[in-house]
Amino acid sequence: MLTKSSKVNRPKQSLDLGCYQVGERQFGCLDLTNKGGWSKFISDKLENVAKKSEADIFLEPAKKKQDLPDSSLARKQFWQSWANQGTQTILVVSNWLDSTVKAQYQREALEANIALQFMQPMSKVEEYRIANIILGLLLKAQWQPVGLEVLQDEYAAEIVIGFDAGTNRKMYYGSSAFAILANGQSLGWELPEAQPGEKLSRLAVWRTVSNIITRFQAIENRLPKRILLLRDGIVQVDEFDDTVSKLAQEKIAVDLLGVRKSGAGRMAILPYQSETFTDASPGTAILSSDGNTFRIITSEAKAGGSARPLQVVRDCGTAPLEILARQVDRLCMLNPASAYAYSRLPYVIHCADRMAKVVQRIGSVNFLQGVDRQKIFFV
């Protein structure tokens, strides 16, 4: 992974070396504890990150609990007035909040295109918590803490899109999707489409892909040469048939992979002249001889057990399995919301899954209509 100035192996290092790309420069704070506003641990670290990233930021004076109205209509105006001042990302300092209350604040703020980062007060330095809070705040403010070196291969994708079929057992949020460029830069998300049943709308899939291609065109002033589509195990392969056909008509190469979290079996390594198996390291992959599947370790083993590999199935495309496995491995390393941990799932599927869960918790998709598609409010 890359920061502004060097290569790193954990997103936390971007907080000391400077972020790969900067975003919003203005940050708000809502202190529901009324005990001092901005946490000094957070404000000091945030200002240091900005300095290392060569960006000037403004940390607004904190608003207090009494500034937040009791009535829903008054709160709607409260958030909108704050947004009108140019603030789109806010740190909320609070003691434990009921999940229903937190979801209500998130929904109300998002209607004004504001993303909230929650934290509980700290009485002492907790490096792990501080780093994760800062990374979450920066991502919500459209910063990119770390990027990827572009994989130099003709079969490497210029756009990667992950699809997740989130469900609350009554409705399926079928077209929840998140996309990035080859260098890890976010191309944003697409609106989940709530529908009964377990099927994605083929039109919704194409609308998602075409909208993301339009964002690529705005950056590169051309169509992409190759796209990698990743679907989780619930999303069915036939739901992509129309999209694959339309991409072929535009002469855009596409690889479609199904990513399964279970059923792959465990993997271990027997070192030369040893009788003891050792855990396979992240990035270890076994490619099938038929060129259609591979298993890959994307996370570290936990105490008392071995890491669970992903089973990845090629649905269509011509890229060599080795190149596909390398891309999946890189996408699991790219987990900028976590200071230290890699994601077991590829970043784009992980984000699509997180988005679907947040929308389910909030209980509506209508409020997202006016939210900036580049705003990663769900990390």
PDB file of C-alpha atoms in Angstrom, residues 77-312:
ATOM      1  CA  GLN A  77     -33.181  22.311  10.538  1.00  0.00           C
ATOM      2  CA  PHE A  78     -30.243  21.914  12.942  1.00  0.00           C
ATOM      3  CA  TRP A  79     -28.423  19.487  10.636  1.00  0.00           C
ATOM      4  CA  GLN A  80     -29.282  21.430   7.492  1.00  0.00           C
ATOM      5  CA  SER A  81     -28.036  24.715   8.962  1.00  0.00           C
ATOM      6  CA  TRP A  82     -24.782  23.016   9.918  1.00  0.00           C
ATOM      7  CA  ALA A  83     -24.414  21.626   6.396  1.00  0.00           C
ATOM      8  CA  ASN A  84     -25.091  25.076   4.938  1.00  0.00           C
ATOM      9  CA  GLN A  85     -21.950  26.276   6.748  1.00  0.00           C
ATOM     10  CA  GLY A  86     -19.889  23.829   4.689  1.00  0.00           C
ATOM     11  CA  THR A  87     -19.633  21.023   7.246  1.00  0.00           C
ATOM     12  CA  GLN A  88     -20.243  17.521   5.927  1.00  0.00           C
ATOM     13  CA  THR A  89     -18.439  15.326   8.458  1.00  0.00           C
ATOM     14  CA  ILE A  90     -18.967  15.498  12.222  1.00  0.00           C
ATOM     15  CA  LEU A  91     -17.417  13.738  15.210  1.00  0.00           C
ATOM     16  CA  VAL A  92     -20.062  12.874  17.818  1.00  0.00           C
ATOM     17  CA  VAL A  93     -18.625  12.450  21.326  1.00  0.00           C
ATOM     18  CA  SER A  94     -21.078  10.595  23.526  1.00  0.00           C
ATOM     19  CA  ASN A  95     -21.419   8.036  26.249  1.00  0.00           C
ATOM     20  CA  TRP A  96     -23.081   4.790  25.198  1.00  0.00           C
ATOM     21  CA  LEU A  97     -25.993   5.437  22.830  1.00  0.00           C
ATOM     22  CA  ASP A  98     -28.840   3.055  22.127  1.00  0.00           C
ATOM     23  CA  SER A  99     -28.569   1.730  18.563  1.00  0.00           C
ATOM     24  CA  THR A 100     -32.015   3.152  17.748  1.00  0.00           C
ATOM     25  CA  VAL A 101     -30.942   6.652  18.796  1.00  0.00           C
ATOM     26  CA  LYS A 102     -27.677   6.369  16.896  1.00  0.00           C
ATOM     27  CA  ALA A 103     -29.492   5.224  13.749  1.00  0.00           C
ATOM     28  CA  GLN A 104     -31.922   8.142  14.096  1.00  0.00           C
ATOM     29  CA  TYR A 105     -29.095  10.678  14.289  1.00  0.00           C
ATOM     30  CA  GLN A 106     -27.349   9.049  11.312  1.00  0.00           C
ATOM     31  CA  ARG A 107     -30.493   9.180   9.192  1.00  0.00           C
ATOM     32  CA  GLU A 108     -31.279  12.793  10.085  1.00  0.00           C
ATOM     33  CA  ALA A 109     -27.707  13.924   9.417  1.00  0.00           C
ATOM     34  CA  LEU A 110     -27.463  12.053   6.112  1.00  0.00           C
ATOM     35  CA  GLU A 111     -30.581  13.826   4.876  1.00  0.00           C
ATOM     36  CA  ALA A 112     -28.398  16.956   5.054  1.00  0.00           C
ATOM     37  CA  ASN A 113     -25.468  15.079   3.415  1.00  0.00           C
ATOM     38  CA  ILE A 114     -23.594  14.897   6.737  1.00  0.00           C
ATOM     39  CA  ALA A 115     -21.769  11.747   7.873  1.00  0.00           C
ATOM     40  CA  LEU A 116     -21.315  11.093  11.606  1.00  0.00           C
ATOM     41  CA  GLN A 117     -18.356   9.403  13.300  1.00  0.00           C
ATOM     42  CA  PHE A 118     -19.257   8.300  16.848  1.00  0.00           C
ATOM     43  CA  MET A 119     -16.816   7.898  19.720  1.00  0.00           C
ATOM     44  CA  GLN A 120     -17.022   7.407  23.477  1.00  0.00           C
ATOM     45  CA  PRO A 121     -14.874   9.663  25.708  1.00  0.00           C
ATOM     46  CA  MET A 122     -11.250   8.689  26.484  1.00  0.00           C
ATOM     47  CA  SER A 123      -9.499   9.404  29.752  1.00  0.00           C
ATOM     48  CA  LYS A 124      -6.098   8.210  28.540  1.00  0.00           C
ATOM     49  CA  VAL A 125      -4.269   7.568  25.288  1.00  0.00           C
ATOM     50  CA  GLU A 126      -5.595   4.477  23.498  1.00  0.00           C
ATOM     51  CA  GLU A 127      -3.607   4.289  20.279  1.00  0.00           C
ATOM     52  CA  TYR A 128      -5.736   1.607  18.629  1.00  0.00           C
ATOM     53  CA  ARG A 129      -9.015   3.433  19.247  1.00  0.00           C
ATOM     54  CA  ILE A 130      -7.592   6.812  18.288  1.00  0.00           C
ATOM     55  CA  ALA A 131      -6.259   5.481  14.996  1.00  0.00           C
ATOM     56  CA  ASN A 132      -9.546   3.791  14.058  1.00  0.00           C
ATOM     57  CA  ILE A 133     -11.608   6.871  14.947  1.00  0.00           C
ATOM     58  CA  ILE A 134      -9.342   9.120  12.869  1.00  0.00           C
ATOM     59  CA  LEU A 135      -9.399   6.734   9.889  1.00  0.00           C
ATOM     60  CA  GLY A 136     -13.191   6.481  10.064  1.00  0.00           C
ATOM     61  CA  LEU A 137     -13.526  10.257  10.235  1.00  0.00           C
ATOM     62  CA  LEU A 138     -11.165  10.792   7.292  1.00  0.00           C
ATOM     63  CA  LEU A 139     -12.874   8.212   5.085  1.00  0.00           C
ATOM     64  CA  LYS A 140     -16.260   9.793   5.788  1.00  0.00           C
ATOM     65  CA  ALA A 141     -14.699  13.122   4.742  1.00  0.00           C
ATOM     66  CA  GLN A 142     -13.553  11.622   1.398  1.00  0.00           C
ATOM     67  CA  TRP A 143      -9.881  11.317   2.305  1.00  0.00           C
ATOM     68  CA  GLN A 144      -7.955   8.295   1.062  1.00  0.00           C
ATOM     69  CA  PRO A 145      -5.484   7.250   3.771  1.00  0.00           C
ATOM     70  CA  VAL A 146      -3.753   4.612   1.628  1.00  0.00           C
ATOM     71  CA  GLY A 147      -3.673   3.657  -2.040  1.00  0.00           C
ATOM     72  CA  LEU A 148      -2.479   0.735  -4.137  1.00  0.00           C
ATOM     73  CA  GLU A 149       0.348   0.440  -6.590  1.00  0.00           C
ATOM     74  CA  VAL A 150      -1.274  -0.141  -9.961  1.00  0.00           C
ATOM     75  CA  LEU A 151      -0.802  -3.740 -11.032  1.00  0.00           C
ATOM     76  CA  GLN A 152       1.100  -3.587 -14.329  1.00  0.00           C
ATOM     77  CA  ASP A 153      -0.591  -6.282 -16.376  1.00  0.00           C
ATOM     78  CA  GLU A 154      -2.865  -6.142 -19.406  1.00  0.00           C
ATOM     79  CA  TYR A 155      -5.405  -8.341 -17.591  1.00  0.00           C
ATOM     80  CA  ALA A 156      -5.558  -6.165 -14.476  1.00  0.00           C
ATOM     81  CA  ALA A 157      -8.848  -4.260 -14.101  1.00  0.00           C
ATOM     82  CA  GLU A 158      -9.102  -0.481 -14.167  1.00  0.00           C
ATOM     83  CA  ILE A 159     -12.341  -0.575 -12.154  1.00  0.00           C
ATOM     84  CA  VAL A 160     -13.341  -3.069  -9.449  1.00  0.00           C
ATOM     85  CA  ILE A 161     -16.985  -3.233  -8.313  1.00  0.00           C
ATOM     86  CA  GLY A 162     -18.311  -5.331  -5.433  1.00  0.00           C
ATOM     87  CA  PHE A 163     -21.952  -6.368  -5.065  1.00  0.00           C
ATOM     88  CA  ASP A 164     -23.671  -7.502  -1.891  1.00  0.00           C
ATOM     89  CA  ALA A 165     -27.159  -8.900  -1.425  1.00  0.00           C
ATOM     90  CA  GLY A 166     -27.937  -7.650   2.061  1.00  0.00           C
ATOM     91  CA  THR A 167     -31.120  -8.937   3.645  1.00  0.00           C
ATOM     92  CA  ASN A 168     -33.157  -8.278   6.771  1.00  0.00           C
ATOM     93  CA  ARG A 169     -35.161 -11.489   6.128  1.00  0.00           C
ATOM     94  CA  LYS A 170     -38.027  -9.504   4.657  1.00  0.00           C
ATOM     95  CA  MET A 171     -36.381  -7.367   1.981  1.00  0.00           C
ATOM     96  CA  TYR A 172     -33.260  -7.849  -0.109  1.00  0.00           C
ATOM     97  CA  TYR A 173     -31.099  -4.793  -0.722  1.00  0.00           C
ATOM     98  CA  GLY A 174     -29.915  -6.285  -3.960  1.00  0.00           C
ATOM     99  CA  SER A 175     -27.883  -3.666  -5.741  1.00  0.00           C
ATOM    100  CA  SER A 176     -25.709  -2.487  -2.875  1.00  0.00           C
ATOM    101  CA  ALA A 177     -22.392  -1.840  -4.596  1.00  0.00           C
ATOM    102  CA  PHE A 178     -19.055  -0.125  -4.034  1.00  0.00           C
ATOM    103  CA  ALA A 179     -16.304   0.609  -6.569  1.00  0.00           C
ATOM    104  CA  ILE A 180     -12.660   1.656  -6.699  1.00  0.00           C
ATOM    105  CA  LEU A 181     -10.044   2.439  -9.322  1.00  0.00           C
ATOM    106  CA  ALA A 182      -6.949   0.291  -9.785  1.00  0.00           C
ATOM    107  CA  ASN A 183      -5.009   2.574  -7.406  1.00  0.00           C
ATOM    108  CA  GLY A 184      -7.601   2.114  -4.652  1.00  0.00           C
ATOM    109  CA  GLN A 185      -9.277   5.509  -5.185  1.00  0.00           C
ATOM    110  CA  SER A 186     -12.967   5.343  -4.370  1.00  0.00           C
ATOM    111  CA  LEU A 187     -15.496   5.646  -7.180  1.00  0.00           C
ATOM    112  CA  GLY A 188     -18.240   5.617  -4.570  1.00  0.00           C
ATOM    113  CA  TRP A 189     -21.330   3.569  -3.931  1.00  0.00           C
ATOM    114  CA  GLU A 190     -24.655   2.969  -5.593  1.00  0.00           C
ATOM    115  CA  LEU A 191     -28.051   3.082  -3.976  1.00  0.00           C
ATOM    116  CA  PRO A 192     -29.353  -0.236  -2.661  1.00  0.00           C
ATOM    117  CA  GLU A 193     -32.639  -1.233  -4.204  1.00  0.00           C
ATOM    118  CA  ALA A 194     -35.035  -2.788  -1.699  1.00  0.00           C
ATOM    119  CA  GLN A 195     -37.186  -5.541  -3.181  1.00  0.00           C
ATOM    120  CA  PRO A 196     -38.960  -8.714  -2.036  1.00  0.00           C
ATOM    121  CA  GLY A 197     -37.432 -12.049  -2.954  1.00  0.00           C
ATOM    122  CA  GLU A 198     -33.852 -13.147  -3.474  1.00  0.00           C
ATOM    123  CA  LYS A 199     -33.291 -11.880  -7.013  1.00  0.00           C
ATOM    124  CA  LEU A 200     -31.427  -8.791  -8.127  1.00  0.00           C
ATOM    125  CA  SER A 201     -32.972  -6.686 -10.853  1.00  0.00           C
ATOM    126  CA  ARG A 202     -30.791  -7.071 -13.963  1.00  0.00           C
ATOM    127  CA  LEU A 203     -31.599  -3.467 -14.789  1.00  0.00           C
ATOM    128  CA  ALA A 204     -30.363  -2.397 -11.352  1.00  0.00           C
ATOM    129  CA  VAL A 205     -27.043  -4.171 -11.940  1.00  0.00           C
ATOM    130  CA  TRP A 206     -26.536  -2.448 -15.294  1.00  0.00           C
ATOM    131  CA  ARG A 207     -27.575   0.932 -13.879  1.00  0.00           C
ATOM    132  CA  THR A 208     -25.011   0.525 -11.097  1.00  0.00           C
ATOM    133  CA  VAL A 209     -22.198  -0.446 -13.463  1.00  0.00           C
ATOM    134  CA  SER A 210     -23.013   2.247 -16.036  1.00  0.00           C
ATOM    135  CA  ASN A 211     -23.158   4.958 -13.351  1.00  0.00           C
ATOM    136  CA  ILE A 212     -19.738   3.931 -12.068  1.00  0.00           C
ATOM    137  CA  ILE A 213     -18.313   3.867 -15.595  1.00  0.00           C
ATOM    138  CA  THR A 214     -19.594   7.436 -16.030  1.00  0.00           C
ATOM    139  CA  ARG A 215     -17.560   8.478 -12.959  1.00  0.00           C
ATOM    140  CA  PHE A 216     -14.490   6.800 -14.451  1.00  0.00           C
ATOM    141  CA  GLN A 217     -15.025   8.718 -17.692  1.00  0.00           C
ATOM    142  CA  ALA A 218     -15.184  11.994 -15.765  1.00  0.00           C
ATOM    143  CA  ILE A 219     -11.708  11.242 -14.355  1.00  0.00           C
ATOM    144  CA  GLU A 220      -9.997   9.585 -17.333  1.00  0.00           C
ATOM    145  CA  ASN A 221     -11.997  11.029 -20.271  1.00  0.00           C
ATOM    146  CA  ARG A 222     -12.353   7.565 -21.809  1.00  0.00           C
ATOM    147  CA  LEU A 223     -14.036   4.197 -21.258  1.00  0.00           C
ATOM    148  CA  PRO A 224     -12.253   1.623 -19.096  1.00  0.00           C
ATOM    149  CA  LYS A 225     -10.492  -1.223 -20.876  1.00  0.00           C
ATOM    150  CA  ARG A 226     -11.285  -3.861 -18.257  1.00  0.00           C
ATOM    151  CA  ILE A 227     -13.625  -4.206 -15.265  1.00  0.00           C
ATOM    152  CA  LEU A 228     -13.587  -6.735 -12.423  1.00  0.00           C
ATOM    153  CA  LEU A 229     -16.988  -7.538 -10.896  1.00  0.00           C
ATOM    154  CA  LEU A 230     -17.110  -9.364  -7.561  1.00  0.00           C
ATOM    155  CA  ARG A 231     -20.321 -10.839  -6.194  1.00  0.00           C
ATOM    156  CA  ASP A 232     -20.866 -12.343  -2.772  1.00  0.00           C
ATOM    157  CA  GLY A 233     -22.258 -15.867  -2.449  1.00  0.00           C
ATOM    158  CA  ILE A 234     -25.914 -14.810  -2.300  1.00  0.00           C
ATOM    159  CA  VAL A 235     -25.910 -12.758  -5.510  1.00  0.00           C
ATOM    160  CA  GLN A 236     -26.703 -15.039  -8.456  1.00  0.00           C
ATOM    161  CA  VAL A 237     -24.497 -15.169 -11.555  1.00  0.00           C
ATOM    162  CA  ASP A 238     -27.360 -14.911 -14.085  1.00  0.00           C
ATOM    163  CA  GLU A 239     -28.261 -11.474 -12.716  1.00  0.00           C
ATOM    164  CA  PHE A 240     -25.135 -10.148 -14.505  1.00  0.00           C
ATOM    165  CA  ASP A 241     -25.885 -11.598 -17.960  1.00  0.00           C
ATOM    166  CA  ASP A 242     -27.266  -8.373 -19.436  1.00  0.00           C
ATOM    167  CA  THR A 243     -24.441  -6.287 -17.987  1.00  0.00           C
ATOM    168  CA  VAL A 244     -21.743  -8.603 -19.367  1.00  0.00           C
ATOM    169  CA  SER A 245     -23.390  -8.470 -22.820  1.00  0.00           C
ATOM    170  CA  LYS A 246     -23.642  -4.677 -22.806  1.00  0.00           C
ATOM    171  CA  LEU A 247     -20.026  -4.293 -21.711  1.00  0.00           C
ATOM    172  CA  ALA A 248     -18.980  -6.579 -24.575  1.00  0.00           C
ATOM    173  CA  GLN A 249     -20.879  -4.349 -26.994  1.00  0.00           C
ATOM    174  CA  GLU A 250     -18.823  -1.407 -25.704  1.00  0.00           C
ATOM    175  CA  LYS A 251     -15.639  -3.484 -26.116  1.00  0.00           C
ATOM    176  CA  ILE A 252     -14.996  -3.407 -22.365  1.00  0.00           C
ATOM    177  CA  ALA A 253     -13.445  -6.651 -21.100  1.00  0.00           C
ATOM    178  CA  VAL A 254     -15.010  -7.995 -17.916  1.00  0.00           C
ATOM    179  CA  ASP A 255     -14.149 -10.664 -15.365  1.00  0.00           C
ATOM    180  CA  LEU A 256     -16.943 -11.784 -13.025  1.00  0.00           C
ATOM    181  CA  LEU A 257     -16.019 -13.679  -9.865  1.00  0.00           C
ATOM    182  CA  GLY A 258     -18.161 -15.271  -7.168  1.00  0.00           C
ATOM    183  CA  VAL A 259     -16.631 -14.951  -3.689  1.00  0.00           C
ATOM    184  CA  ARG A 260     -17.684 -17.491  -1.063  1.00  0.00           C
ATOM    185  CA  LYS A 261     -16.804 -17.137   2.600  1.00  0.00           C
ATOM    186  CA  SER A 262     -17.499 -20.755   3.583  1.00  0.00           C
ATOM    187  CA  GLY A 263     -17.014 -24.262   2.245  1.00  0.00           C
ATOM    188  CA  ALA A 264     -13.416 -23.902   1.110  1.00  0.00           C
ATOM    189  CA  GLY A 265     -11.791 -26.056   3.787  1.00  0.00           C
ATOM    190  CA  ARG A 266      -8.671 -25.037   5.697  1.00  0.00           C
ATOM    191  CA  MET A 267      -5.168 -24.610   4.283  1.00  0.00           C
ATOM    192  CA  ALA A 268      -1.801 -25.301   5.890  1.00  0.00           C
ATOM    193  CA  ILE A 269       1.836 -25.581   4.823  1.00  0.00           C
ATOM    194  CA  LEU A 270       4.182 -28.502   5.507  1.00  0.00           C
ATOM    195  CA  PRO A 271       7.692 -27.007   5.497  1.00  0.00           C
ATOM    196  CA  TYR A 272      10.517 -28.933   3.872  1.00  0.00           C
ATOM    197  CA  GLN A 273      11.832 -31.748   6.098  1.00  0.00           C
ATOM    198  CA  SER A 274       9.260 -30.979   8.798  1.00  0.00           C
ATOM    199  CA  GLU A 275       6.516 -33.110  10.296  1.00  0.00           C
ATOM    200  CA  THR A 276       4.510 -30.155  11.603  1.00  0.00           C
ATOM    201  CA  PHE A 277       2.030 -28.132   9.588  1.00  0.00           C
ATOM    202  CA  THR A 278       2.121 -24.336   9.868  1.00  0.00           C
ATOM    203  CA  ASP A 279      -0.578 -21.765   9.127  1.00  0.00           C
ATOM    204  CA  ALA A 280      -0.663 -20.435   5.583  1.00  0.00           C
ATOM    205  CA  SER A 281       0.142 -16.724   5.440  1.00  0.00           C
ATOM    206  CA  PRO A 282      -2.247 -14.148   3.924  1.00  0.00           C
ATOM    207  CA  GLY A 283      -1.803 -14.107   0.164  1.00  0.00           C
ATOM    208  CA  THR A 284      -1.308 -17.885  -0.097  1.00  0.00           C
ATOM    209  CA  ALA A 285      -3.455 -19.232  -2.941  1.00  0.00           C
ATOM    210  CA  ILE A 286      -4.163 -22.574  -4.572  1.00  0.00           C
ATOM    211  CA  LEU A 287      -5.229 -22.346  -8.224  1.00  0.00           C
ATOM    212  CA  SER A 288      -7.336 -25.074  -9.802  1.00  0.00           C
ATOM    213  CA  SER A 289      -5.962 -26.929 -12.805  1.00  0.00           C
ATOM    214  CA  ASP A 290      -9.094 -26.165 -14.851  1.00  0.00           C
ATOM    215  CA  GLY A 291      -8.488 -22.405 -14.528  1.00  0.00           C
ATOM    216  CA  ASN A 292     -11.888 -21.648 -13.006  1.00  0.00           C
ATOM    217  CA  THR A 293     -11.457 -21.533  -9.208  1.00  0.00           C
ATOM    218  CA  PHE A 294      -8.937 -20.701  -6.524  1.00  0.00           C
ATOM    219  CA  ARG A 295      -8.710 -20.686  -2.751  1.00  0.00           C
ATOM    220  CA  ILE A 296      -6.887 -17.877  -1.025  1.00  0.00           C
ATOM    221  CA  ILE A 297      -5.942 -16.955   2.540  1.00  0.00           C
ATOM    222  CA  THR A 298      -6.799 -13.296   3.131  1.00  0.00           C
ATOM    223  CA  SER A 299      -6.639 -13.009   6.923  1.00  0.00           C
ATOM    224  CA  GLU A 300      -4.335 -14.062   9.710  1.00  0.00           C
ATOM    225  CA  ALA A 301      -5.062 -17.089  11.854  1.00  0.00           C
ATOM    226  CA  LYS A 302      -6.569 -16.416  15.261  1.00  0.00           C
ATOM    227  CA  ALA A 303      -5.414 -18.051  18.473  1.00  0.00           C
ATOM    228  CA  GLY A 304      -6.644 -21.624  18.661  1.00  0.00           C
ATOM    229  CA  GLY A 305      -7.523 -21.972  14.981  1.00  0.00           C
ATOM    230  CA  SER A 306      -6.422 -21.543  11.402  1.00  0.00           C
ATOM    231  CA  ALA A 307      -7.467 -18.856   8.945  1.00  0.00           C
ATOM    232  CA  ARG A 308     -10.492 -19.608   6.779  1.00  0.00           C
ATOM    233  CA  PRO A 309      -9.737 -19.228   3.070  1.00  0.00           C
ATOM    234  CA  LEU A 310     -12.067 -17.736   0.500  1.00  0.00           C
ATOM    235  CA  GLN A 311     -13.345 -19.871  -2.347  1.00  0.00           C
ATOM    236  CA  VAL A 312     -13.387 -17.799  -5.543  1.00  0.00           C
TER     237      VAL A 312
END
